[in-house]
PDB file of C-alpha atoms and ligand atoms in Angstrom:
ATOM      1  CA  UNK A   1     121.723  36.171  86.327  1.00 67.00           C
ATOM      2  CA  UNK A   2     121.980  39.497  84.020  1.00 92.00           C
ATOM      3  CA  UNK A   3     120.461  42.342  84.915  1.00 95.00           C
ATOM      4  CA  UNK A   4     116.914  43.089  83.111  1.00 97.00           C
ATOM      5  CA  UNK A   5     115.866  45.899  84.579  1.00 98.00           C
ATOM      6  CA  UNK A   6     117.672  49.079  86.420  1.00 97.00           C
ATOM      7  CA  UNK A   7     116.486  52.182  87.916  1.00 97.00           C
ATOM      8  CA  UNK A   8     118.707  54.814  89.754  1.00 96.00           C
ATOM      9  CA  UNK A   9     117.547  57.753  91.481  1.00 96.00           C
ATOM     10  CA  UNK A  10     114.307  57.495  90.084  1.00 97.00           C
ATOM     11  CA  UNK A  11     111.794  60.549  90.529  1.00 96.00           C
ATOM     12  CA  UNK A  12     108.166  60.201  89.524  1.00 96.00           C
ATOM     13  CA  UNK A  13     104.449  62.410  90.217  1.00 96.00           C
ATOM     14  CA  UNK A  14     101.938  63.628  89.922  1.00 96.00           C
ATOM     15  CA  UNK A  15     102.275  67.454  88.609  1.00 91.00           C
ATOM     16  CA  UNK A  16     104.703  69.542  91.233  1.00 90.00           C
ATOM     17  CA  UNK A  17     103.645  66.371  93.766  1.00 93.00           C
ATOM     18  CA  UNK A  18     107.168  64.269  94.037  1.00 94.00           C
ATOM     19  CA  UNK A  19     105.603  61.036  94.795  1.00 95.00           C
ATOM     20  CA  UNK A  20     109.021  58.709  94.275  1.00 95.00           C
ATOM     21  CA  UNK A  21     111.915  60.205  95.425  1.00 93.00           C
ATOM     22  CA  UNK A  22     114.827  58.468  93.830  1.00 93.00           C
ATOM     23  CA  UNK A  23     113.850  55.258  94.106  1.00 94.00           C
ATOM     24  CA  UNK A  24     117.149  52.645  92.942  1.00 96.00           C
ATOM     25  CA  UNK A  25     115.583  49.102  92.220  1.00 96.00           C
ATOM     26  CA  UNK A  26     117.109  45.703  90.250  1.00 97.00           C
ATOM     27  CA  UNK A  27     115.462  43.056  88.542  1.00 97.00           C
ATOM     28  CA  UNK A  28     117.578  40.300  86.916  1.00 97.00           C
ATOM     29  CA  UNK A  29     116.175  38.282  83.954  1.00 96.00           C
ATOM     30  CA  UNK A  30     114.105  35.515  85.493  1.00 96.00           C
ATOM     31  CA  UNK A  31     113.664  36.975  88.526  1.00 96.00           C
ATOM     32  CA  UNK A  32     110.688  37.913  90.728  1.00 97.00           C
ATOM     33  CA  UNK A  33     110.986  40.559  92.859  1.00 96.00           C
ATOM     34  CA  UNK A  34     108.561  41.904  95.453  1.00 95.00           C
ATOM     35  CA  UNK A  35     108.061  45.470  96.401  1.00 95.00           C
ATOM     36  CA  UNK A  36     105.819  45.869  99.265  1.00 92.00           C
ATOM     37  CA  UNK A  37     104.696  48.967 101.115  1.00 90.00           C
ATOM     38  CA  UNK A  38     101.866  50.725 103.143  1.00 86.00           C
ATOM     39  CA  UNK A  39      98.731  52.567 101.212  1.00 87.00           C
ATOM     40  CA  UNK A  40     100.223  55.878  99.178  1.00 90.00           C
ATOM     41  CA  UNK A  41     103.204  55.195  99.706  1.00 91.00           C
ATOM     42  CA  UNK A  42     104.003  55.067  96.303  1.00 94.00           C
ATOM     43  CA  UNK A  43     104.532  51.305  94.685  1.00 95.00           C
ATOM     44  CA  UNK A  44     101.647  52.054  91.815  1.00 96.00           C
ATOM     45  CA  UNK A  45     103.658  55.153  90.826  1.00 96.00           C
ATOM     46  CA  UNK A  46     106.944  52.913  90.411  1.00 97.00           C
ATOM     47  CA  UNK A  47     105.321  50.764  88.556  1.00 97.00           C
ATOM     48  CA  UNK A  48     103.339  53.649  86.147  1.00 97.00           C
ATOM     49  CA  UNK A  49     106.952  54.918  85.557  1.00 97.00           C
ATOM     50  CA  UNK A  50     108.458  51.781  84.780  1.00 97.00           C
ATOM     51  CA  UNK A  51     106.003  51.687  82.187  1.00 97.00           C
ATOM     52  CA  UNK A  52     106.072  55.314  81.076  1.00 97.00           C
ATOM     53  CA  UNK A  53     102.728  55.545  81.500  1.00 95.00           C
ATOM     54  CA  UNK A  54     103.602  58.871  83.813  1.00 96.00           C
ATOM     55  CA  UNK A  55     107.438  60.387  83.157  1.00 95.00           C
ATOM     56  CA  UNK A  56     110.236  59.201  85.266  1.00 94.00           C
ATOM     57  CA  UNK A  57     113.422  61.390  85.911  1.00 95.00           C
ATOM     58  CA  UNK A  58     116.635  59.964  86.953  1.00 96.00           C
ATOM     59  CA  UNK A  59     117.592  56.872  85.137  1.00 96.00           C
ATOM     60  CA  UNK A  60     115.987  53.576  84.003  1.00 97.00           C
ATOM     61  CA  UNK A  61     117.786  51.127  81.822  1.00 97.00           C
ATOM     62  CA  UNK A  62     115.968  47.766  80.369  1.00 97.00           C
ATOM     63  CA  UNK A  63     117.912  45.044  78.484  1.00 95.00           C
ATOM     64  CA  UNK A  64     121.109  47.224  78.301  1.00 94.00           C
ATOM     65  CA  UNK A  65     119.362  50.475  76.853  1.00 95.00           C
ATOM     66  CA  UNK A  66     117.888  53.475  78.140  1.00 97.00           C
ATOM     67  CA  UNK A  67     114.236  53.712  78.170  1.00 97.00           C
ATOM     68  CA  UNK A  68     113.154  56.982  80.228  1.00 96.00           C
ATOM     69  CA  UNK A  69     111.034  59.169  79.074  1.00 93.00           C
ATOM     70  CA  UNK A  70     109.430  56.482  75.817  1.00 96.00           C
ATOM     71  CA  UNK A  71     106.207  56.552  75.754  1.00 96.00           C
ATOM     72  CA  UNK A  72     104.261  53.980  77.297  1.00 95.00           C
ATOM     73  CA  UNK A  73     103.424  52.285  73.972  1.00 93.00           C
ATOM     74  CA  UNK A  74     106.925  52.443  72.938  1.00 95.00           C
ATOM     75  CA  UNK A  75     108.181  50.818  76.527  1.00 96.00           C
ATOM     76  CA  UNK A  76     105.501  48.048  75.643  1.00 94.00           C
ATOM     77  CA  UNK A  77     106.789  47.372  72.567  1.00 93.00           C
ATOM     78  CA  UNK A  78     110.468  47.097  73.787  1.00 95.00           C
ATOM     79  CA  UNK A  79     108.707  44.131  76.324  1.00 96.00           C
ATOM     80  CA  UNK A  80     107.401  45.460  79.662  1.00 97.00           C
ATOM     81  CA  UNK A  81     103.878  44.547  80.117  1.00 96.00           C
ATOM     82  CA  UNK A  82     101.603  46.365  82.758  1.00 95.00           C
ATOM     83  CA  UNK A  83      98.730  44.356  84.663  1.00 95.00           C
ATOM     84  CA  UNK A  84      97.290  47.616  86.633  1.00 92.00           C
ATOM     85  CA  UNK A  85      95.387  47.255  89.440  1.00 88.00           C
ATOM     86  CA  UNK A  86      91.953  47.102  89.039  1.00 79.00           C
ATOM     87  CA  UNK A  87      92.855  44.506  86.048  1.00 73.00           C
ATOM     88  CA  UNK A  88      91.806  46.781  82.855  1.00 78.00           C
ATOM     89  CA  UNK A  89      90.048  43.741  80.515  1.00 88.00           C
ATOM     90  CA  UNK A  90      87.803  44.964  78.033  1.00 91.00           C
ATOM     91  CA  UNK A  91      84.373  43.754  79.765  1.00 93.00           C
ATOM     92  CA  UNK A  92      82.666  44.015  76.657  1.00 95.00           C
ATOM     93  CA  UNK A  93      84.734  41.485  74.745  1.00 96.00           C
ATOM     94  CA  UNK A  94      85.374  38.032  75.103  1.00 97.00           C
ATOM     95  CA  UNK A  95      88.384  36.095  76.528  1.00 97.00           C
ATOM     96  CA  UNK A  96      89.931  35.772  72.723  1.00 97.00           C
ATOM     97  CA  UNK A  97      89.326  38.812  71.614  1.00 96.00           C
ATOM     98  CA  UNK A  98      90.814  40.263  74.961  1.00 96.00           C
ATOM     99  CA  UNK A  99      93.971  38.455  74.135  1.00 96.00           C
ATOM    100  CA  UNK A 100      93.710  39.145  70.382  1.00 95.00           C
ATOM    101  CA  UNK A 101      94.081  42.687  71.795  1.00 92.00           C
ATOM    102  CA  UNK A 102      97.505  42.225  73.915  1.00 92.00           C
ATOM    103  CA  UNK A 103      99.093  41.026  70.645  1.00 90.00           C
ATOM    104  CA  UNK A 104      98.179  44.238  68.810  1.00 85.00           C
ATOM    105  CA  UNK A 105     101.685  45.387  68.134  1.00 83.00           C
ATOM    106  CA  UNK A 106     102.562  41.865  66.718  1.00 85.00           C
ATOM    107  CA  UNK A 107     103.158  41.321  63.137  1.00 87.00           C
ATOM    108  CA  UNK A 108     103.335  37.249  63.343  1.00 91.00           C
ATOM    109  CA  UNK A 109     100.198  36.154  62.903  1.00 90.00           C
ATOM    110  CA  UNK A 110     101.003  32.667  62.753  1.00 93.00           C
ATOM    111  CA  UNK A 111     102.835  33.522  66.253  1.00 93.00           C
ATOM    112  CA  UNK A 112      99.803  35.566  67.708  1.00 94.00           C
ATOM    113  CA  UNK A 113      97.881  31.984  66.951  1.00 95.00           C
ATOM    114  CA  UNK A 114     100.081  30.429  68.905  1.00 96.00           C
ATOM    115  CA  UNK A 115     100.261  31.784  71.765  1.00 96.00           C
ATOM    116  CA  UNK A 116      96.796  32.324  72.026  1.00 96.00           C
ATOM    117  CA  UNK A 117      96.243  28.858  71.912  1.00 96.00           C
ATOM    118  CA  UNK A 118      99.320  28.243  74.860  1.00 95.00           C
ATOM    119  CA  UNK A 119      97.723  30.524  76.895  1.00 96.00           C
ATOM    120  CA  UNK A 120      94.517  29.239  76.540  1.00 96.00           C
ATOM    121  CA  UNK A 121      95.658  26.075  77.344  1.00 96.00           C
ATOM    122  CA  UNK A 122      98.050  27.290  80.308  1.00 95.00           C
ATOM    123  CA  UNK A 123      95.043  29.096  82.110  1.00 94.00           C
ATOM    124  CA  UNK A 124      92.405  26.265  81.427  1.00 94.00           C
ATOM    125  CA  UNK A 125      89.389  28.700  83.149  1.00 93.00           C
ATOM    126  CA  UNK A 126      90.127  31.200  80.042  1.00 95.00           C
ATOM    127  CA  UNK A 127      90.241  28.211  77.251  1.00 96.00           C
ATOM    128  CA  UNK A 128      86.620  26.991  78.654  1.00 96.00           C
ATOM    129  CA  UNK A 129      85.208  30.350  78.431  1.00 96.00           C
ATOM    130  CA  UNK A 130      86.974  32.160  75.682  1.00 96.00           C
ATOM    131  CA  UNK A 131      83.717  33.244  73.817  1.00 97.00           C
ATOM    132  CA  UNK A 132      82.225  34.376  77.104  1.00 96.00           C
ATOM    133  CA  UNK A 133      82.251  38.163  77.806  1.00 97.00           C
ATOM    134  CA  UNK A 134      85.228  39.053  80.404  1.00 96.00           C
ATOM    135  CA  UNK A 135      83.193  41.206  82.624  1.00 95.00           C
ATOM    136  CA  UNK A 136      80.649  38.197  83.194  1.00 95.00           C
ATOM    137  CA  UNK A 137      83.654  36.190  84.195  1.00 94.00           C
ATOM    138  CA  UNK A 138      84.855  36.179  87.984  1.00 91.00           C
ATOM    139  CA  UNK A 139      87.260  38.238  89.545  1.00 91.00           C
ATOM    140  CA  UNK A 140      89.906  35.703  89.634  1.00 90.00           C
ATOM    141  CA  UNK A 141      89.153  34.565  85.784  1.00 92.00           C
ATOM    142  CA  UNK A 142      89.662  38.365  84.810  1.00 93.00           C
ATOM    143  CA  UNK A 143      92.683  38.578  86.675  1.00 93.00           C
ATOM    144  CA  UNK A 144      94.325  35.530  84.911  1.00 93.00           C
ATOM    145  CA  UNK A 145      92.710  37.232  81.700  1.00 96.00           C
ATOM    146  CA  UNK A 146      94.944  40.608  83.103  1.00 96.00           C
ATOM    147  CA  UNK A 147      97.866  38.359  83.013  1.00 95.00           C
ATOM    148  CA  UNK A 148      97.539  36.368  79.834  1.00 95.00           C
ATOM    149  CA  UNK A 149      96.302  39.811  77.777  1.00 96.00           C
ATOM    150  CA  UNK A 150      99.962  40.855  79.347  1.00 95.00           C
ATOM    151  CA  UNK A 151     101.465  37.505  77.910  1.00 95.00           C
ATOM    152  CA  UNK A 152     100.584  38.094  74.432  1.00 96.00           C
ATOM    153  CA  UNK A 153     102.794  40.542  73.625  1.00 94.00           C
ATOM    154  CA  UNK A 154     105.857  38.505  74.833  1.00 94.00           C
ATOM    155  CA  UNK A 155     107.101  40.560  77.804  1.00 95.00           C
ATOM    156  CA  UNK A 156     110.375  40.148  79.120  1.00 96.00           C
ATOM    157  CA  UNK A 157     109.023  42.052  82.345  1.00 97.00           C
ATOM    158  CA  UNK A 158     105.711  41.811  84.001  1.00 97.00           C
ATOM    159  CA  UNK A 159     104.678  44.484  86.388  1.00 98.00           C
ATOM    160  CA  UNK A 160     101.719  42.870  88.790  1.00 97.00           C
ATOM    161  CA  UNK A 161      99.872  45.852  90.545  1.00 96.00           C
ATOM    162  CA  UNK A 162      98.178  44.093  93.650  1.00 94.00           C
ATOM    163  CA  UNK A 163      96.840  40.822  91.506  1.00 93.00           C
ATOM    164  CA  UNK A 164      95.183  39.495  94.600  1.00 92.00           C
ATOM    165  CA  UNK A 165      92.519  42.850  95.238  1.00 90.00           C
ATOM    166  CA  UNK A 166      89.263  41.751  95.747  1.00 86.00           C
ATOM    167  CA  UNK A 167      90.078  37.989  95.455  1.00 88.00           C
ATOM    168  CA  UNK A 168      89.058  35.161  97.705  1.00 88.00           C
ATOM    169  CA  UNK A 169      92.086  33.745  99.893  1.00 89.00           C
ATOM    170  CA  UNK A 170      91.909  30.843  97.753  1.00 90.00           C
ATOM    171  CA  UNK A 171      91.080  32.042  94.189  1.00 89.00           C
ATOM    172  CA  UNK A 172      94.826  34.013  95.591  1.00 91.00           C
ATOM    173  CA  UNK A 173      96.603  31.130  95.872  1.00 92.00           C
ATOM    174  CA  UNK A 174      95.739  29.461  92.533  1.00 91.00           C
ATOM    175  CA  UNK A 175      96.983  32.693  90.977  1.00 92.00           C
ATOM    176  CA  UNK A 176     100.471  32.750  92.814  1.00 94.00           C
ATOM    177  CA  UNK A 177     100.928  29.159  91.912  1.00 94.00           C
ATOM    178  CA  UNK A 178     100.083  30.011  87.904  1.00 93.00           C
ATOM    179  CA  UNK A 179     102.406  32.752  88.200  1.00 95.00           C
ATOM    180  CA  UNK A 180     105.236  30.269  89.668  1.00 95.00           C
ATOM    181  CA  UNK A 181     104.186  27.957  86.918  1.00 95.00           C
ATOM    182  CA  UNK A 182     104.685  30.642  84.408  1.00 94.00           C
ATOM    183  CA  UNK A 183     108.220  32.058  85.701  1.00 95.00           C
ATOM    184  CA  UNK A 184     109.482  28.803  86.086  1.00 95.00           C
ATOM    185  CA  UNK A 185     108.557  27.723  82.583  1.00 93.00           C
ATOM    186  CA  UNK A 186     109.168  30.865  80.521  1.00 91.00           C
ATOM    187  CA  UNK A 187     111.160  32.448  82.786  1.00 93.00           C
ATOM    188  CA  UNK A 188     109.261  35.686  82.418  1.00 95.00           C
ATOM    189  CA  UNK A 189     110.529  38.219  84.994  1.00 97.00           C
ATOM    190  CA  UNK A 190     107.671  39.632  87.466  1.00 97.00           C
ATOM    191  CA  UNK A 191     107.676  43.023  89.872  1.00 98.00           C
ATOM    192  CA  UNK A 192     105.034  42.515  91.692  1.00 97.00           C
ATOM    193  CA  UNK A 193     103.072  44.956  94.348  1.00 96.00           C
ATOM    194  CA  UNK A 194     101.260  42.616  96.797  1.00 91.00           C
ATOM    195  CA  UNK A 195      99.845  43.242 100.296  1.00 82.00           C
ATOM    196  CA  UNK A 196      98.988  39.172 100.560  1.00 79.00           C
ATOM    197  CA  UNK A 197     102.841  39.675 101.279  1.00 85.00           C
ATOM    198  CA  UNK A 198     103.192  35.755 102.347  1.00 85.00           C
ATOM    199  CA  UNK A 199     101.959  34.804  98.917  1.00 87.00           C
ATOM    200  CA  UNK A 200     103.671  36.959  96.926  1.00 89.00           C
ATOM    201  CA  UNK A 201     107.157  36.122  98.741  1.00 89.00           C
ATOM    202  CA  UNK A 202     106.481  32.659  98.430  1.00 89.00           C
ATOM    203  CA  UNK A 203     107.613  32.835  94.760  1.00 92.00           C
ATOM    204  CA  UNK A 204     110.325  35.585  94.882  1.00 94.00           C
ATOM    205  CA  UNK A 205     113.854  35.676  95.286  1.00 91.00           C
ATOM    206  CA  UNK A 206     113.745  39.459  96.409  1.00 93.00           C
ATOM    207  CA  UNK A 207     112.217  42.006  97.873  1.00 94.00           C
ATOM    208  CA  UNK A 208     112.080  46.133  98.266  1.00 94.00           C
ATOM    209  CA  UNK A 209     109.705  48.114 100.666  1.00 91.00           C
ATOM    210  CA  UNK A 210     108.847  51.197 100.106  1.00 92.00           C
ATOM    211  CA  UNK A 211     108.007  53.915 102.636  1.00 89.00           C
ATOM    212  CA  UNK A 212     106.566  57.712 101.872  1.00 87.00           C
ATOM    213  CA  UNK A 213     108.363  57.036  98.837  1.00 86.00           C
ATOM    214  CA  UNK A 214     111.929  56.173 100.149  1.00 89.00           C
ATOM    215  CA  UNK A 215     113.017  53.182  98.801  1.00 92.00           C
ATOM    216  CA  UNK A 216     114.704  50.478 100.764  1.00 87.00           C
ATOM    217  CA  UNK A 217     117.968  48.516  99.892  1.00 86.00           C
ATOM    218  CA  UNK A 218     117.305  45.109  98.364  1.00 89.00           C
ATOM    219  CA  UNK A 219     116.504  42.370 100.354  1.00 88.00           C
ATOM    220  CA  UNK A 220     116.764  38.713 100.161  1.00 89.00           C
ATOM    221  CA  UNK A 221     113.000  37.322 101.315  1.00 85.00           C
ATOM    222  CA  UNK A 222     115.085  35.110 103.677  1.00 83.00           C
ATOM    223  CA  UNK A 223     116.503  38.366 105.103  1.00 82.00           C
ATOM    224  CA  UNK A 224     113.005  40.012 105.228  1.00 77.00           C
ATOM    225  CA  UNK A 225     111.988  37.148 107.479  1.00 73.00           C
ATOM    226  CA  UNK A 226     114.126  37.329 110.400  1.00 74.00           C
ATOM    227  CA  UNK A 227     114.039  40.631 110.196  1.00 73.00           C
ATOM    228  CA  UNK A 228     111.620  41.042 113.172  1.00 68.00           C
ATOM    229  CA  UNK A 229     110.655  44.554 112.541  1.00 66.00           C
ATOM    230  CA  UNK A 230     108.859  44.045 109.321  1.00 68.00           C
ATOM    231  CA  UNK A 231     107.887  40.807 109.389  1.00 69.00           C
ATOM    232  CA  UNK A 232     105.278  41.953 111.963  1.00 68.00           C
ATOM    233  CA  UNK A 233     104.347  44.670 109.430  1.00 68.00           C
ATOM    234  CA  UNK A 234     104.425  43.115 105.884  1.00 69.00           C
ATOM    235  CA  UNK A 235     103.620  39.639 106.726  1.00 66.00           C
ATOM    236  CA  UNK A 236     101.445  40.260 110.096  1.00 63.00           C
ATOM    237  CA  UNK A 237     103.484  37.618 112.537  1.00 57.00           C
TER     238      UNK A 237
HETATM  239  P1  LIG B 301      98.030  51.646  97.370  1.00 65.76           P
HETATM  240  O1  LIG B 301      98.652  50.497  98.089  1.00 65.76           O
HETATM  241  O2  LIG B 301      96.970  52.320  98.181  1.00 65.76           O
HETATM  242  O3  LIG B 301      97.611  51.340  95.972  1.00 65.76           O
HETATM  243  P2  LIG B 301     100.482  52.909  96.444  1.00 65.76           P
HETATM  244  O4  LIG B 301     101.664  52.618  97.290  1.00 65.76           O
HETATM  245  O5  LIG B 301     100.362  52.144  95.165  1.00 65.76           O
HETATM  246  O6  LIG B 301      99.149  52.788  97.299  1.00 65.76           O
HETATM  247  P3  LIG B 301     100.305  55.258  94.796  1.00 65.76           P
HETATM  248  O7  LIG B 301      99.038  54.853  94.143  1.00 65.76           O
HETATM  249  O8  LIG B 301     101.559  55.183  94.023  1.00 65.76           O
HETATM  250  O9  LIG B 301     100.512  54.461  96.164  1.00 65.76           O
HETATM  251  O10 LIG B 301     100.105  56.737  95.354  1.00 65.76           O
HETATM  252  C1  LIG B 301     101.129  57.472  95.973  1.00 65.76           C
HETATM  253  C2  LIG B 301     100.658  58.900  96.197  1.00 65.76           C
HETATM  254  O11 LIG B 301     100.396  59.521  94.942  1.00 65.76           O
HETATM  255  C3  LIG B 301      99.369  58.983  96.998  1.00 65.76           C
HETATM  256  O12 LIG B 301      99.498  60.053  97.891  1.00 65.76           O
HETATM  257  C4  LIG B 301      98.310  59.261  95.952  1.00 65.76           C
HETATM  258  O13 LIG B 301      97.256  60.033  96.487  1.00 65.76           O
HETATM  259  C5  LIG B 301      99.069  60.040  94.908  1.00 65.76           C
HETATM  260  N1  LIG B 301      98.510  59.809  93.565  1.00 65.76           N
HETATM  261  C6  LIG B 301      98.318  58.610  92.960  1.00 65.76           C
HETATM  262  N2  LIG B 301      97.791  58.772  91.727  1.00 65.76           N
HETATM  263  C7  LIG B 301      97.630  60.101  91.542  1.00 65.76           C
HETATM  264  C8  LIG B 301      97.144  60.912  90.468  1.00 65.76           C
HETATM  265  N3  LIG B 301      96.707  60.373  89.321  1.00 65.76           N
HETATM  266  N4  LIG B 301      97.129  62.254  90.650  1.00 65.76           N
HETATM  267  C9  LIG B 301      97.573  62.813  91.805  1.00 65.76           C
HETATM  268  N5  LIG B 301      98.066  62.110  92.849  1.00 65.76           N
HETATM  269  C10 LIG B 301      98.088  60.773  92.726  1.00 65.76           C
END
């Protein structure tokens, strides 16, 4: 597998706060990768400087080029989509035009069709309700929304900020399994920040915890698992 995404020694904040603290990280194209991690301890700011939406020092590289310090628009544009917690649909507009938004920066229109239509199709609660209004939709149908409004412009890399907040164990689950279905078929690559840990490792190769904003050394899932110390604290047995 080729390497999609690099960082090394990367430093991110919040003003003179140092929040990441040369934080080295690897995701290969295809890949999903887990980064897990106790409350503050800094897996939203990776992901925000990832996506430039707050400046990163030290180094990240995406397919082969350098992209620190582009703009978040600009990073978007080069194919890393960002599903931020708390989902970010437009409540006031429906499923289609929420998706007709994520393919702003696309000048195939005949290609914008299209993959509105596949992704309507590929998340079947969005195709029966694309005239509905997102915010009357529930919090699982706005979080596939999150993830489809992500699809549309074509990402190479999708960052996942805690996709299962505020959803029902089960609503979870169907979410995890869509996301499967979607790396397996398009082989989109995923970062995802998860606390339902068992879920989110289920369909991973890899996996990085983060502590007080030390990151660790890349681990296999299989590795995380006998590793006795934090399976009792990421996946609670
Ligand atoms: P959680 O699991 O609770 O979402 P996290 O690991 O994603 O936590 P971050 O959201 O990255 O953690 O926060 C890391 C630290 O940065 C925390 O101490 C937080 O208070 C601080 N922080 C986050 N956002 C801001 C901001 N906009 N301004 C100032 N400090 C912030």
């Amino acid at each position: 597998m080729s390497e999609l995404v690099r960082t090394r020694q990367l430093r991110a904040g919040y003003g003179r706060v140092e929040v990441l603290r040369g934080a080295d990280l690897v995701v290969d194209e295809g890949e999903v990768v887990v980064l897990l991690g106790a409350n503050g301890a800094g897996k939203t700011t990776l992901l925000r400087a990832l996506s430039g939406v707050i400046p990163g020092r030290g180094e990240i590289t995406f397919a082969g080029r350098s992209i620190v310090g582009l703009s978040a628009d600009r990073v978007a544009r080069l194919g890393i989509a960002h599903v931020p917690q708390g989902r970010g649909t437009f409540v006031d507009m429906t499923v289609e035009d929420n998706l007709r938004v994520g393919g702003y920066a696309r000048r195939d229109a005949a290609g914008v069709r299209a993959d509105l239509a596949r992704w309507l199709e590929f998340f079947p609660r969005l195709g029966e309700r694309r005239d509905q209004l997102a915010g009357s939709m529930s919090g699982g149908e706005q979080q596939m929304l999150a993830v489809a409004r992500a699809l549309m412009s074509r990402p190479r890399l999708l960052l996942l900020d805690e996709p299962s907040l505020g959803l029902a164990p089960v609503v979870t689950k169907e979410l995890f399994a869509k996301l499967a279905e979607l790396n397996a078929e398009n082989g989109t690559s995923m970062l995802v920040v998860e606390q339902a840990a068992h879920l989110a490792l289920g369909i991973a190769a890899r996996a990085y915890t983060l502590t007080a904003g030390e990151l660790s050394a890349s681990m296999g899932v299989d590795e995380l698992a006998d590793r006795e110390s934090l399976r009792r604290v990421y996946l609670g047995s």
